[in-house]
Amino acid sequence: MPFMDVRAEDVSKVIGPATLLAPVSVTAPTGSCLVLRGPNGSGKTTLLRILIGMMPPTTGKAFLGDLAADERDPAVRAAVAALAGPPATYRDLTLRDHLVLLDATWAGDPETSDDRVAAALTDLGIGELGGRFPHELSSGQTQLFRLALTLFRPSEVLVLDEPEQRLDTSKRALVADLIAARRDAGTTVVLACHDPLITERVTAGDADQVVDLVAAEG
Amino acid sequence: MSVTADSERLTDTVHVLHGPGGNPARKEVAYTAYVAVIVVGLYGFPLLRSLVIAADREAMASALRSPWAALVLVVLVAAVAVAAREAGRVRGPVVAPVPWIDHVVASSIDRWASLRPWFGYSLFAALFAGGLAGLLVGAAFAGARAAGWWILPVSLVVGVLVGLLAGAAWLLGQSRLSPEPLTTSTPGPSGARSRPWVREVRRLGIHELRTQSSRSNRIVGGVHAGDLRAVRLEAARPIARGRGLHLRHHGPVMTLVARDVLGLRRAPAAGVVGLFLCVVAACALGATLGSTAVPPLVGFVAALVSFLGFSALSEGLRLEADTMGTPPLFGAPPVRAAAAHVLLPGTVHLVTTVVVGSVTAVALGADVGAVLPWLVMTTPFLAGGALRAAYRGRPPTSPFNPVPNPQMVALWYASPVLLCTVLIGAMVWGATRFPTNGWFVIATWVAAFWLFYSGLNRVQRENLAHRDV
């Protein structure tokens, strides 16, 4: 699978009188990690939504490799795994079933599916919860399940909006290691994050960056 | 705390909240009842009377006096009671606003005293709805001269009693969510302790009251906004059965079908209801197509029931549609995934309708070859309707009307079922009038596959249309 970089060129977002994102340019080279920081209202989530093509910018352009960032393009959807808001889950499927379904829709190998699903859940410390339904999880476990869904699907670009939400210290360290491993495997990672532990661990490489966004006036 | 003190505290609270005019809820309930009477009188009565006449008033008159009428009534009453009890688990009759629950119900005031107004509104609503429905049915039969005017008081009394039964079941559905109180000597008005409805209201726990109140707000908000996903998620019962069953990888398409099978095994009530409705509709379709003695109106009713049956089997399709607008997680292209989720309900519906409909038609003396194509054609109609229903998106707006009016939202909700009912009903009617007319046959096939294609097209449009502005 060819990996791709992520670029935003002078993008901004204005809705009516409100400026959600002041003009900003960022680049995450292939196989690097870009961490967006900033106070509430600085436009981290807005920038992430523009980068994954869920929201068109008011000015500027965003690219994933050579592709314009527009999730209506199947190639963009195939390339980007994003956790930006709660994903839609099936209330009649267990955690394990969700990952099997995910694997099948991405044409994973049926022979190894069960093993890979078990490993993915175990990696995030929720291996013993595979038989539970989504509504039977605590808020922290729900966040880990969402991360498992996002990390399990194949992708060239991984985008996470505050992956540390509702996680305890040990789980945050676990998630940081998993993100760093994905980056080391060549996936381009962009995340909005307030957690110093995760930020430090995922930006240890030379190409990794931390960008501080500033809240727009007005 | 004395009862008088409770009463004074509640009066003071209502005065603080609503001023000297008091709580306007009573006036709102009365206005709703007034509007209901007008709507039923203007639209309900003429429509039902026409249906009785169209369905052959002689046959209806004799059916009314047969034991079957009593059996149908008993089954209907039982169904209403079961539905009311289930409804009570989601949204019971005693649902006060959240601030009232947090600040008044949670205080030391007697729970019955603090919740009595909402109990009263719901009791009135149940009795009024039952009485009005009974009166409507009685008036329709009397107006169509299928029964004498004696039926009016009888139907009114029966309606009120059914309303009372439904109200009781509704309350029980809500109150039995809370455990039995540990103490049985709850203070209250003299004699109130022995009244069963007072006991049931006092049994309501603050957690359940708050949950139902919040849920009720979200359901109402979802209905107003046309967000059916939110409504469904709020109203759906959590699934916890079939934990030992596992989804297996069977390839990109068949795993989606296996997902739907697994969903029905974990929520078997939906499967049973769907199958039952498909069988009943197939019987009616077979009878209408197989015998000229059966009124064509039955075909329209069968189409409606068939849609409901197909819909009950289509939860997988609706859940797939729910993923629209979220970052893509699953790899299947949306149209292919939607088509895969139609396979299970479509197959169950097709087999049921063909087998049961053909058997019914043959039993009435018809030729299988003459009814089979029409029975088969109902499935693409319904598959298209189910796709349009699951991917209906948001209510239409325009630059002149950015917030859709209630009539538009109601029409938008009902459009898939109306479309299927009219098209299938018209097809069955035409099949009994001019079954060998080539133009009619071609037009019907074209209509069936147009509806299915338009359903798939709707999936693609929704897939492209949900990008944020």
mmCIF file with all atom_site columns, C-alpha atoms in Angstrom, chain B residues 45 48 52 57 60-66 69 73 130-160:
data_model
loop_
_atom_site.group_PDB
_atom_site.id
_atom_site.type_symbol
_atom_site.label_atom_id
_atom_site.label_alt_id
_atom_site.label_comp_id
_atom_site.label_asym_id
_atom_site.label_entity_id
_atom_site.label_seq_id
_atom_site.pdbx_PDB_ins_code
_atom_site.Cartn_x
_atom_site.Cartn_y
_atom_site.Cartn_z
_atom_site.occupancy
_atom_site.B_iso_or_equiv
_atom_site.pdbx_formal_charge
_atom_site.auth_seq_id
_atom_site.auth_comp_id
_atom_site.auth_asym_id
_atom_site.auth_atom_id
_atom_site.pdbx_PDB_model_num
ATOM 1  C CA . PHE B 1 45  ? -64.744 9.359   10.217 1.00 0.00 ? 45  PHE B CA 1
ATOM 2  C CA . LEU B 1 48  ? -63.091 4.854   7.874  1.00 0.00 ? 48  LEU B CA 1
ATOM 3  C CA . VAL B 1 52  ? -66.265 0.029   5.500  1.00 0.00 ? 52  VAL B CA 1
ATOM 4  C CA . ARG B 1 57  ? -70.985 -3.256  4.013  1.00 0.00 ? 57  ARG B CA 1
ATOM 5  C CA . MET B 1 60  ? -68.903 -6.206  7.316  1.00 0.00 ? 60  MET B CA 1
ATOM 6  C CA . ALA B 1 61  ? -72.333 -6.211  8.961  1.00 0.00 ? 61  ALA B CA 1
ATOM 7  C CA . SER B 1 62  ? -72.451 -9.986  9.137  1.00 0.00 ? 62  SER B CA 1
ATOM 8  C CA . ALA B 1 63  ? -68.807 -10.170 10.247 1.00 0.00 ? 63  ALA B CA 1
ATOM 9  C CA . LEU B 1 64  ? -69.607 -7.769  13.060 1.00 0.00 ? 64  LEU B CA 1
ATOM 10 C CA . ARG B 1 65  ? -72.136 -10.218 14.491 1.00 0.00 ? 65  ARG B CA 1
ATOM 11 C CA . SER B 1 66  ? -69.933 -13.306 14.088 1.00 0.00 ? 66  SER B CA 1
ATOM 12 C CA . ALA B 1 69  ? -65.461 -10.110 15.555 1.00 0.00 ? 69  ALA B CA 1
ATOM 13 C CA . LEU B 1 73  ? -61.336 -7.622  19.359 1.00 0.00 ? 73  LEU B CA 1
ATOM 14 C CA . GLY B 1 130 ? -59.677 4.923   23.739 1.00 0.00 ? 130 GLY B CA 1
ATOM 15 C CA . GLY B 1 131 ? -63.101 6.560   23.835 1.00 0.00 ? 131 GLY B CA 1
ATOM 16 C CA . LEU B 1 132 ? -62.463 8.563   20.680 1.00 0.00 ? 132 LEU B CA 1
ATOM 17 C CA . ALA B 1 133 ? -61.164 5.521   18.812 1.00 0.00 ? 133 ALA B CA 1
ATOM 18 C CA . GLY B 1 134 ? -64.183 3.484   19.921 1.00 0.00 ? 134 GLY B CA 1
ATOM 19 C CA . LEU B 1 135 ? -66.518 6.260   18.904 1.00 0.00 ? 135 LEU B CA 1
ATOM 20 C CA . LEU B 1 136 ? -64.791 6.558   15.539 1.00 0.00 ? 136 LEU B CA 1
ATOM 21 C CA . VAL B 1 137 ? -65.135 2.850   14.773 1.00 0.00 ? 137 VAL B CA 1
ATOM 22 C CA . GLY B 1 138 ? -68.759 2.779   15.962 1.00 0.00 ? 138 GLY B CA 1
ATOM 23 C CA . ALA B 1 139 ? -69.664 5.895   13.998 1.00 0.00 ? 139 ALA B CA 1
ATOM 24 C CA . ALA B 1 140 ? -67.979 4.531   10.854 1.00 0.00 ? 140 ALA B CA 1
ATOM 25 C CA . PHE B 1 141 ? -69.973 1.295   11.046 1.00 0.00 ? 141 PHE B CA 1
ATOM 26 C CA . ALA B 1 142 ? -73.193 3.125   11.851 1.00 0.00 ? 142 ALA B CA 1
ATOM 27 C CA . GLY B 1 143 ? -72.558 5.769   9.189  1.00 0.00 ? 143 GLY B CA 1
ATOM 28 C CA . ALA B 1 144 ? -71.933 3.067   6.606  1.00 0.00 ? 144 ALA B CA 1
ATOM 29 C CA . ARG B 1 145 ? -75.131 1.322   7.744  1.00 0.00 ? 145 ARG B CA 1
ATOM 30 C CA . ALA B 1 146 ? -73.198 -1.804  8.584  1.00 0.00 ? 146 ALA B CA 1
ATOM 31 C CA . ALA B 1 147 ? -74.631 -1.540  12.120 1.00 0.00 ? 147 ALA B CA 1
ATOM 32 C CA . GLY B 1 148 ? -77.393 0.308   13.935 1.00 0.00 ? 148 GLY B CA 1
ATOM 33 C CA . TRP B 1 149 ? -76.797 3.435   15.981 1.00 0.00 ? 149 TRP B CA 1
ATOM 34 C CA . TRP B 1 150 ? -76.861 1.234   19.101 1.00 0.00 ? 150 TRP B CA 1
ATOM 35 C CA . ILE B 1 151 ? -73.209 0.562   18.313 1.00 0.00 ? 151 ILE B CA 1
ATOM 36 C CA . LEU B 1 152 ? -72.167 4.070   19.380 1.00 0.00 ? 152 LEU B CA 1
ATOM 37 C CA . PRO B 1 153 ? -72.554 3.715   23.177 1.00 0.00 ? 153 PRO B CA 1
ATOM 38 C CA . VAL B 1 154 ? -71.221 0.178   23.023 1.00 0.00 ? 154 VAL B CA 1
ATOM 39 C CA . SER B 1 155 ? -68.101 1.150   21.066 1.00 0.00 ? 155 SER B CA 1
ATOM 40 C CA . LEU B 1 156 ? -67.582 4.184   23.305 1.00 0.00 ? 156 LEU B CA 1
ATOM 41 C CA . VAL B 1 157 ? -67.657 2.081   26.484 1.00 0.00 ? 157 VAL B CA 1
ATOM 42 C CA . VAL B 1 158 ? -65.445 -0.607  24.934 1.00 0.00 ? 158 VAL B CA 1
ATOM 43 C CA . GLY B 1 159 ? -63.018 2.057   23.753 1.00 0.00 ? 159 GLY B CA 1
ATOM 44 C CA . VAL B 1 160 ? -62.788 3.661   27.185 1.00 0.00 ? 160 VAL B CA 1
#
